[in-house]
Amino acid sequence: MRREVRKYLKTAVLLASAVSLIEITLGLIMGVPVLTADGLHTMLDVLVLTSLYIGLGPVLKPPDLDHPYGHYKYRYLSMYTVAIVIIGASLWLVAETAINVARGIMERAPLSSIFVIAVVVGLVFSRMLLLRAGYGKTHDLILNLEFKHALADLMDSLLIAATIVASEFIPIIQPIAVFAIAAYLMYLGYRYFRESVSVLLDQVNPDIAGEVYNIAREHNIVVSSVRVKNIGNGYAVDIIARVPGWLSVEEAHELIDRFEDEVARRVPSVISVNTHIEPQ
């Protein structure tokens, strides 16, 4: 089933990539900034779909000596890069549009851009139908959510088409639309940037260590050290602990196993628990 879901996501990535490339390239060539802005928006959709595609399959390399917790941070490096590109491009688009407005340059979008939007609408509609068909076949929640996302993108493309037509009569509409889209993109880019940086710099939730200490006390285990590491898809916890001296080796390991199981149960974001037992 996972293979079927990934097949639909892969095709959706290709369709969204085509939309982004068409809008950004032709938007720049034809001088239609609202097209370029929407292409940048679609680039974020490509990132989301690609992350889902990678996360559902064995594409990520298995852990190795250099990466004992796996390679999950690669997706956050990609997210960081895209966020920087989106924020930079949005700022450039705002500056370019603001300069043109200040100079009184508000060119009407060429009517040929409507044909570009027609192609874009066709591609987005195809993506929507693909994801709906995939959900009907697999009943996978991710495909259903992305179907609704594609439906929202279809409405967005139709709104862009309406903006281009309206700009033929009211030229100021296009710069206003560009400012609105760019502001939204910078907001999303900032969120992606903040989320990716927190993972790449190993930022952790301080409450996790406190919960580990609480669970240890409940199991009559003395913890001398808790180290929490952000590994991209969750947290890895390394613990140094002491158990009651009257326990046999077998009983001590059974106690530690129960303790680790309880940590994993009560703190779902913890993916790996490794406990080192100190001698009494």
mmCIF file of C-alpha atoms in Angstrom:
data_model
loop_
_atom_site.group_PDB
_atom_site.id
_atom_site.type_symbol
_atom_site.label_atom_id
_atom_site.label_comp_id
_atom_site.label_asym_id
_atom_site.label_seq_id
_atom_site.Cartn_x
_atom_site.Cartn_y
_atom_site.Cartn_z
ATOM 1 C CA MET A 1 0.000 0.000 0.000
ATOM 2 C CA ARG A 2 2.838 2.395 0.852
ATOM 3 C CA ARG A 3 4.315 1.861 -2.606
ATOM 4 C CA GLU A 4 0.970 2.826 -4.196
ATOM 5 C CA VAL A 5 0.737 6.001 -2.110
ATOM 6 C CA ARG A 6 4.304 6.996 -3.008
ATOM 7 C CA LYS A 7 3.536 6.467 -6.701
ATOM 8 C CA TYR A 8 0.688 8.986 -6.533
ATOM 9 C CA LEU A 9 2.804 11.437 -4.532
ATOM 10 C CA LYS A 10 5.665 11.183 -7.039
ATOM 11 C CA THR A 11 3.355 12.115 -9.922
ATOM 12 C CA ALA A 12 1.902 14.960 -7.844
ATOM 13 C CA VAL A 13 5.444 16.279 -7.235
ATOM 14 C CA LEU A 14 6.125 16.295 -10.993
ATOM 15 C CA LEU A 15 2.860 18.112 -11.766
ATOM 16 C CA ALA A 16 3.442 20.740 -9.067
ATOM 17 C CA SER A 17 7.059 21.214 -10.223
ATOM 18 C CA ALA A 18 5.849 21.815 -13.783
ATOM 19 C CA VAL A 19 3.395 24.459 -12.550
ATOM 20 C CA SER A 20 6.083 26.239 -10.512
ATOM 21 C CA LEU A 21 8.580 26.215 -13.395
ATOM 22 C CA ILE A 22 6.021 27.484 -15.924
ATOM 23 C CA GLU A 23 4.743 30.292 -13.700
ATOM 24 C CA ILE A 24 8.144 31.551 -12.549
ATOM 25 C CA THR A 25 9.797 31.363 -15.984
ATOM 26 C CA LEU A 26 6.960 32.814 -18.063
ATOM 27 C CA GLY A 27 6.068 35.313 -15.345
ATOM 28 C CA LEU A 28 9.584 36.760 -15.611
ATOM 29 C CA ILE A 29 9.694 36.606 -19.419
ATOM 30 C CA MET A 30 6.248 38.154 -19.918
ATOM 31 C CA GLY A 31 6.599 40.684 -17.097
ATOM 32 C CA VAL A 32 3.658 39.396 -15.057
ATOM 33 C CA PRO A 33 4.804 39.549 -11.408
ATOM 34 C CA VAL A 34 1.612 37.976 -10.070
ATOM 35 C CA LEU A 35 2.454 34.835 -12.081
ATOM 36 C CA THR A 36 5.979 34.755 -10.654
ATOM 37 C CA ALA A 37 4.616 35.184 -7.122
ATOM 38 C CA ASP A 38 2.192 32.301 -7.575
ATOM 39 C CA GLY A 39 5.041 30.172 -8.951
ATOM 40 C CA LEU A 40 6.997 30.786 -5.749
ATOM 41 C CA HIS A 41 3.922 29.760 -3.775
ATOM 42 C CA THR A 42 3.738 26.527 -5.763
ATOM 43 C CA MET A 43 7.426 25.910 -4.974
ATOM 44 C CA LEU A 44 6.399 25.486 -1.337
ATOM 45 C CA ASP A 45 3.809 22.921 -2.420
ATOM 46 C CA VAL A 46 6.595 21.034 -4.191
ATOM 47 C CA LEU A 47 8.615 21.014 -0.964
ATOM 48 C CA VAL A 48 5.671 19.662 1.052
ATOM 49 C CA LEU A 49 4.889 16.932 -1.479
ATOM 50 C CA THR A 50 8.557 15.957 -1.762
ATOM 51 C CA SER A 51 8.856 15.698 2.032
ATOM 52 C CA LEU A 52 5.803 13.438 2.132
ATOM 53 C CA TYR A 53 7.208 11.313 -0.696
ATOM 54 C CA ILE A 54 10.550 10.875 1.057
ATOM 55 C CA GLY A 55 8.967 10.270 4.451
ATOM 56 C CA LEU A 56 6.794 7.412 3.183
ATOM 57 C CA GLY A 57 9.501 5.277 1.657
ATOM 58 C CA PRO A 58 12.941 3.745 2.086
ATOM 59 C CA VAL A 59 14.567 6.619 0.212
ATOM 60 C CA LEU A 60 16.359 7.824 3.331
ATOM 61 C CA LYS A 61 19.607 5.987 3.887
ATOM 62 C CA PRO A 62 19.782 3.648 6.875
ATOM 63 C CA PRO A 63 21.832 4.718 9.904
ATOM 64 C CA ASP A 64 25.585 4.327 9.525
ATOM 65 C CA LEU A 65 28.731 5.031 11.548
ATOM 66 C CA ASP A 66 28.717 8.721 10.612
ATOM 67 C CA HIS A 67 24.952 9.107 11.103
ATOM 68 C CA PRO A 68 23.929 6.669 13.869
ATOM 69 C CA TYR A 69 20.427 8.167 14.100
ATOM 70 C CA GLY A 70 19.730 8.161 10.362
ATOM 71 C CA HIS A 71 19.543 10.930 7.763
ATOM 72 C CA TYR A 72 16.229 12.575 8.603
ATOM 73 C CA LYS A 73 17.744 16.052 8.797
ATOM 74 C CA TYR A 74 18.260 16.126 5.027
ATOM 75 C CA ARG A 75 14.628 17.148 4.571
ATOM 76 C CA TYR A 76 15.133 20.061 6.982
ATOM 77 C CA LEU A 77 18.226 21.163 5.078
ATOM 78 C CA SER A 78 16.051 21.201 1.953
ATOM 79 C CA MET A 79 13.359 23.122 3.837
ATOM 80 C CA TYR A 80 15.960 25.652 5.027
ATOM 81 C CA THR A 81 17.261 26.191 1.479
ATOM 82 C CA VAL A 82 13.789 26.642 -0.010
ATOM 83 C CA ALA A 83 12.803 29.033 2.795
ATOM 84 C CA ILE A 84 15.823 31.243 2.067
ATOM 85 C CA VAL A 85 15.051 31.222 -1.677
ATOM 86 C CA ILE A 86 11.365 32.013 -1.083
ATOM 87 C CA ILE A 87 12.064 34.885 1.327
ATOM 88 C CA GLY A 88 14.779 36.366 -0.909
ATOM 89 C CA ALA A 89 12.706 36.087 -4.086
ATOM 90 C CA SER A 90 9.639 37.548 -2.351
ATOM 91 C CA LEU A 91 11.631 40.545 -1.105
ATOM 92 C CA TRP A 92 13.014 41.086 -4.618
ATOM 93 C CA LEU A 93 9.500 40.860 -6.075
ATOM 94 C CA VAL A 94 8.143 43.377 -3.554
ATOM 95 C CA ALA A 95 11.027 45.796 -4.187
ATOM 96 C CA GLU A 96 10.674 45.516 -7.978
ATOM 97 C CA THR A 97 6.913 46.040 -7.842
ATOM 98 C CA ALA A 98 7.184 48.932 -5.363
ATOM 99 C CA ILE A 99 9.716 50.719 -7.592
ATOM 100 C CA ASN A 100 7.435 50.343 -10.609
ATOM 101 C CA VAL A 101 4.435 51.662 -8.660
ATOM 102 C CA ALA A 102 6.489 54.625 -7.386
ATOM 103 C CA ARG A 103 7.478 55.436 -10.973
ATOM 104 C CA GLY A 104 3.897 55.121 -12.113
ATOM 105 C CA ILE A 105 4.711 52.044 -14.200
ATOM 106 C CA MET A 106 1.777 49.666 -13.986
ATOM 107 C CA GLU A 107 1.717 47.739 -17.206
ATOM 108 C CA ARG A 108 -1.295 45.643 -18.045
ATOM 109 C CA ALA A 109 -0.629 41.928 -18.164
ATOM 110 C CA PRO A 110 -0.582 40.622 -21.742
ATOM 111 C CA LEU A 111 -3.709 38.688 -22.609
ATOM 112 C CA SER A 112 -1.480 35.791 -23.663
ATOM 113 C CA SER A 113 -0.824 35.232 -19.954
ATOM 114 C CA ILE A 114 -4.396 33.919 -19.739
ATOM 115 C CA PHE A 115 -3.282 30.966 -21.859
ATOM 116 C CA VAL A 116 -0.470 30.329 -19.371
ATOM 117 C CA ILE A 117 -3.002 30.306 -16.544
ATOM 118 C CA ALA A 118 -5.187 27.932 -18.563
ATOM 119 C CA VAL A 119 -2.275 25.480 -18.768
ATOM 120 C CA VAL A 120 -1.593 25.918 -15.052
ATOM 121 C CA VAL A 121 -5.246 25.312 -14.171
ATOM 122 C CA GLY A 122 -5.167 22.153 -16.283
ATOM 123 C CA LEU A 123 -2.075 20.853 -14.467
ATOM 124 C CA VAL A 124 -3.459 21.681 -11.016
ATOM 125 C CA PHE A 125 -6.796 20.094 -11.934
ATOM 126 C CA SER A 126 -4.937 16.963 -13.092
ATOM 127 C CA ARG A 127 -3.067 16.841 -9.781
ATOM 128 C CA MET A 128 -6.335 17.174 -7.897
ATOM 129 C CA LEU A 129 -7.962 14.323 -9.850
ATOM 130 C CA LEU A 130 -4.858 12.152 -9.413
ATOM 131 C CA LEU A 131 -4.829 12.576 -5.635
ATOM 132 C CA ARG A 132 -8.584 12.002 -5.422
ATOM 133 C CA ALA A 133 -8.222 8.782 -7.422
ATOM 134 C CA GLY A 134 -5.323 7.733 -5.199
ATOM 135 C CA TYR A 135 -7.376 8.308 -2.070
ATOM 136 C CA GLY A 136 -10.269 6.343 -3.551
ATOM 137 C CA LYS A 137 -7.946 3.418 -4.208
ATOM 138 C CA THR A 138 -5.786 3.435 -1.069
ATOM 139 C CA HIS A 139 -7.975 5.330 1.466
ATOM 140 C CA ASP A 140 -4.769 6.979 2.669
ATOM 141 C CA LEU A 141 -5.340 10.110 4.778
ATOM 142 C CA ILE A 142 -2.295 11.906 3.326
ATOM 143 C CA LEU A 143 -3.665 11.641 -0.219
ATOM 144 C CA ASN A 144 -7.032 12.967 0.949
ATOM 145 C CA LEU A 145 -5.389 15.961 2.643
ATOM 146 C CA GLU A 146 -3.283 16.687 -0.442
ATOM 147 C CA PHE A 147 -6.401 16.402 -2.619
ATOM 148 C CA LYS A 148 -7.977 19.191 -0.549
ATOM 149 C CA HIS A 149 -4.714 21.136 -0.806
ATOM 150 C CA ALA A 150 -4.799 20.779 -4.612
ATOM 151 C CA LEU A 151 -8.422 21.955 -4.627
ATOM 152 C CA ALA A 152 -7.350 25.104 -2.746
ATOM 153 C CA ASP A 153 -4.523 25.594 -5.279
ATOM 154 C CA LEU A 154 -7.065 25.317 -8.100
ATOM 155 C CA MET A 155 -9.115 28.118 -6.540
ATOM 156 C CA ASP A 156 -5.895 30.112 -6.168
ATOM 157 C CA SER A 157 -5.076 29.682 -9.880
ATOM 158 C CA LEU A 158 -8.569 30.818 -10.859
ATOM 159 C CA LEU A 159 -8.134 33.861 -8.606
ATOM 160 C CA ILE A 160 -4.842 34.672 -10.355
ATOM 161 C CA ALA A 161 -6.637 34.439 -13.715
ATOM 162 C CA ALA A 162 -9.310 36.838 -12.445
ATOM 163 C CA THR A 163 -6.584 39.222 -11.238
ATOM 164 C CA ILE A 164 -4.907 39.249 -14.659
ATOM 165 C CA VAL A 165 -8.216 39.956 -16.413
ATOM 166 C CA ALA A 166 -9.134 42.676 -13.902
ATOM 167 C CA SER A 167 -5.707 44.319 -14.325
ATOM 168 C CA GLU A 168 -6.649 45.056 -17.946
ATOM 169 C CA PHE A 169 -9.187 47.539 -16.573
ATOM 170 C CA ILE A 170 -7.681 48.414 -13.172
ATOM 171 C CA PRO A 171 -3.845 48.090 -13.445
ATOM 172 C CA ILE A 172 -3.249 48.722 -9.711
ATOM 173 C CA ILE A 173 -4.892 45.369 -8.897
ATOM 174 C CA GLN A 174 -1.848 43.366 -10.020
ATOM 175 C CA PRO A 175 0.678 45.140 -7.712
ATOM 176 C CA ILE A 176 -1.766 44.776 -4.801
ATOM 177 C CA ALA A 177 -2.068 41.048 -5.514
ATOM 178 C CA VAL A 178 1.731 40.736 -5.689
ATOM 179 C CA PHE A 179 2.159 42.452 -2.308
ATOM 180 C CA ALA A 180 -0.488 40.192 -0.745
ATOM 181 C CA ILE A 181 1.019 36.972 -2.141
ATOM 182 C CA ALA A 182 4.575 38.054 -1.254
ATOM 183 C CA ALA A 183 3.548 38.857 2.333
ATOM 184 C CA TYR A 184 1.964 35.420 2.663
ATOM 185 C CA LEU A 185 5.046 33.753 1.151
ATOM 186 C CA MET A 186 7.401 35.561 3.519
ATOM 187 C CA TYR A 187 5.247 34.451 6.448
ATOM 188 C CA LEU A 188 5.387 30.819 5.280
ATOM 189 C CA GLY A 189 9.090 31.117 4.475
ATOM 190 C CA TYR A 190 9.784 32.425 7.975
ATOM 191 C CA ARG A 191 7.865 29.516 9.520
ATOM 192 C CA TYR A 192 9.798 26.995 7.397
ATOM 193 C CA PHE A 193 13.074 28.756 8.222
ATOM 194 C CA ARG A 194 12.393 28.738 11.968
ATOM 195 C CA GLU A 195 11.307 25.082 11.999
ATOM 196 C CA SER A 196 14.293 23.910 9.947
ATOM 197 C CA VAL A 197 16.837 25.899 11.958
ATOM 198 C CA SER A 198 15.514 24.515 15.250
ATOM 199 C CA VAL A 199 16.115 20.963 13.986
ATOM 200 C CA LEU A 200 19.447 21.647 12.267
ATOM 201 C CA LEU A 201 20.798 23.333 15.422
ATOM 202 C CA ASP A 202 19.557 20.477 17.650
ATOM 203 C CA GLN A 203 17.045 22.580 19.563
ATOM 204 C CA VAL A 204 15.143 20.320 21.964
ATOM 205 C CA ASN A 205 12.073 20.510 24.153
ATOM 206 C CA PRO A 206 13.401 21.009 27.725
ATOM 207 C CA ASP A 207 10.319 19.297 29.168
ATOM 208 C CA ILE A 208 11.506 15.929 27.826
ATOM 209 C CA ALA A 209 14.410 15.647 30.269
ATOM 210 C CA GLY A 210 12.117 16.583 33.161
ATOM 211 C CA GLU A 211 9.620 13.886 32.185
ATOM 212 C CA VAL A 212 12.430 11.301 32.000
ATOM 213 C CA TYR A 213 13.501 12.175 35.560
ATOM 214 C CA ASN A 214 9.889 11.846 36.759
ATOM 215 C CA ILE A 215 9.485 8.414 35.163
ATOM 216 C CA ALA A 216 12.831 7.291 36.617
ATOM 217 C CA ARG A 217 11.731 8.212 40.153
ATOM 218 C CA GLU A 218 8.522 6.219 39.673
ATOM 219 C CA HIS A 219 10.649 3.157 38.824
ATOM 220 C CA ASN A 220 13.090 3.661 41.735
ATOM 221 C CA ILE A 221 15.891 4.503 39.300
ATOM 222 C CA VAL A 222 18.457 7.213 40.044
ATOM 223 C CA VAL A 223 19.319 9.180 36.894
ATOM 224 C CA SER A 224 22.578 11.113 36.895
ATOM 225 C CA SER A 225 22.477 12.360 33.299
ATOM 226 C CA VAL A 226 19.920 12.847 30.509
ATOM 227 C CA ARG A 227 21.046 13.937 27.048
ATOM 228 C CA VAL A 228 18.360 14.735 24.463
ATOM 229 C CA LYS A 229 19.198 15.035 20.763
ATOM 230 C CA ASN A 230 16.929 16.246 17.963
ATOM 231 C CA ILE A 231 17.329 13.689 15.141
ATOM 232 C CA GLY A 232 14.842 15.158 12.676
ATOM 233 C CA ASN A 233 11.942 12.751 13.035
ATOM 234 C CA GLY A 234 11.875 12.950 16.824
ATOM 235 C CA TYR A 235 14.270 12.837 19.766
ATOM 236 C CA ALA A 236 16.960 10.395 20.872
ATOM 237 C CA VAL A 237 17.576 10.182 24.621
ATOM 238 C CA ASP A 238 20.795 8.904 26.226
ATOM 239 C CA ILE A 239 20.490 8.224 29.952
ATOM 240 C CA ILE A 240 23.030 7.332 32.635
ATOM 241 C CA ALA A 241 21.276 5.678 35.576
ATOM 242 C CA ARG A 242 21.763 3.625 38.738
ATOM 243 C CA VAL A 243 19.417 0.868 39.879
ATOM 244 C CA PRO A 244 18.958 -0.532 43.407
ATOM 245 C CA GLY A 245 22.010 -2.575 44.409
ATOM 246 C CA TRP A 246 20.014 -5.567 45.629
ATOM 247 C CA LEU A 247 18.762 -6.361 42.118
ATOM 248 C CA SER A 248 20.408 -9.100 40.095
ATOM 249 C CA VAL A 249 21.814 -8.268 36.649
ATOM 250 C CA GLU A 250 18.774 -9.813 34.989
ATOM 251 C CA GLU A 251 16.349 -7.927 37.253
ATOM 252 C CA ALA A 252 18.219 -4.666 36.645
ATOM 253 C CA HIS A 253 17.923 -5.054 32.878
ATOM 254 C CA GLU A 254 14.231 -5.932 33.158
ATOM 255 C CA LEU A 255 13.686 -2.776 35.241
ATOM 256 C CA ILE A 256 15.525 -0.660 32.672
ATOM 257 C CA ASP A 257 13.490 -2.218 29.836
ATOM 258 C CA ARG A 258 10.239 -1.309 31.620
ATOM 259 C CA PHE A 259 11.573 2.186 32.256
ATOM 260 C CA GLU A 260 12.507 2.705 28.583
ATOM 261 C CA ASP A 261 9.132 1.385 27.426
ATOM 262 C CA GLU A 262 7.388 3.830 29.755
ATOM 263 C CA VAL A 263 9.480 6.747 28.437
ATOM 264 C CA ALA A 264 8.557 5.837 24.855
ATOM 265 C CA ARG A 265 4.872 5.496 25.799
ATOM 266 C CA ARG A 266 4.546 8.758 27.725
ATOM 267 C CA VAL A 267 6.769 10.854 25.460
ATOM 268 C CA PRO A 268 5.748 9.886 21.881
ATOM 269 C CA SER A 269 8.264 12.280 20.311
ATOM 270 C CA VAL A 270 11.103 10.147 21.728
ATOM 271 C CA ILE A 271 12.162 7.714 18.997
ATOM 272 C CA SER A 272 15.222 6.177 20.657
ATOM 273 C CA VAL A 273 16.038 5.537 24.337
ATOM 274 C CA ASN A 274 19.472 4.262 25.337
ATOM 275 C CA THR A 275 20.200 3.722 29.040
ATOM 276 C CA HIS A 276 23.673 3.094 30.467
ATOM 277 C CA ILE A 277 23.691 1.491 33.920
ATOM 278 C CA GLU A 278 26.292 2.802 36.369
ATOM 279 C CA PRO A 279 27.690 0.481 39.041
ATOM 280 C CA GLN A 280 26.498 1.148 42.577
#
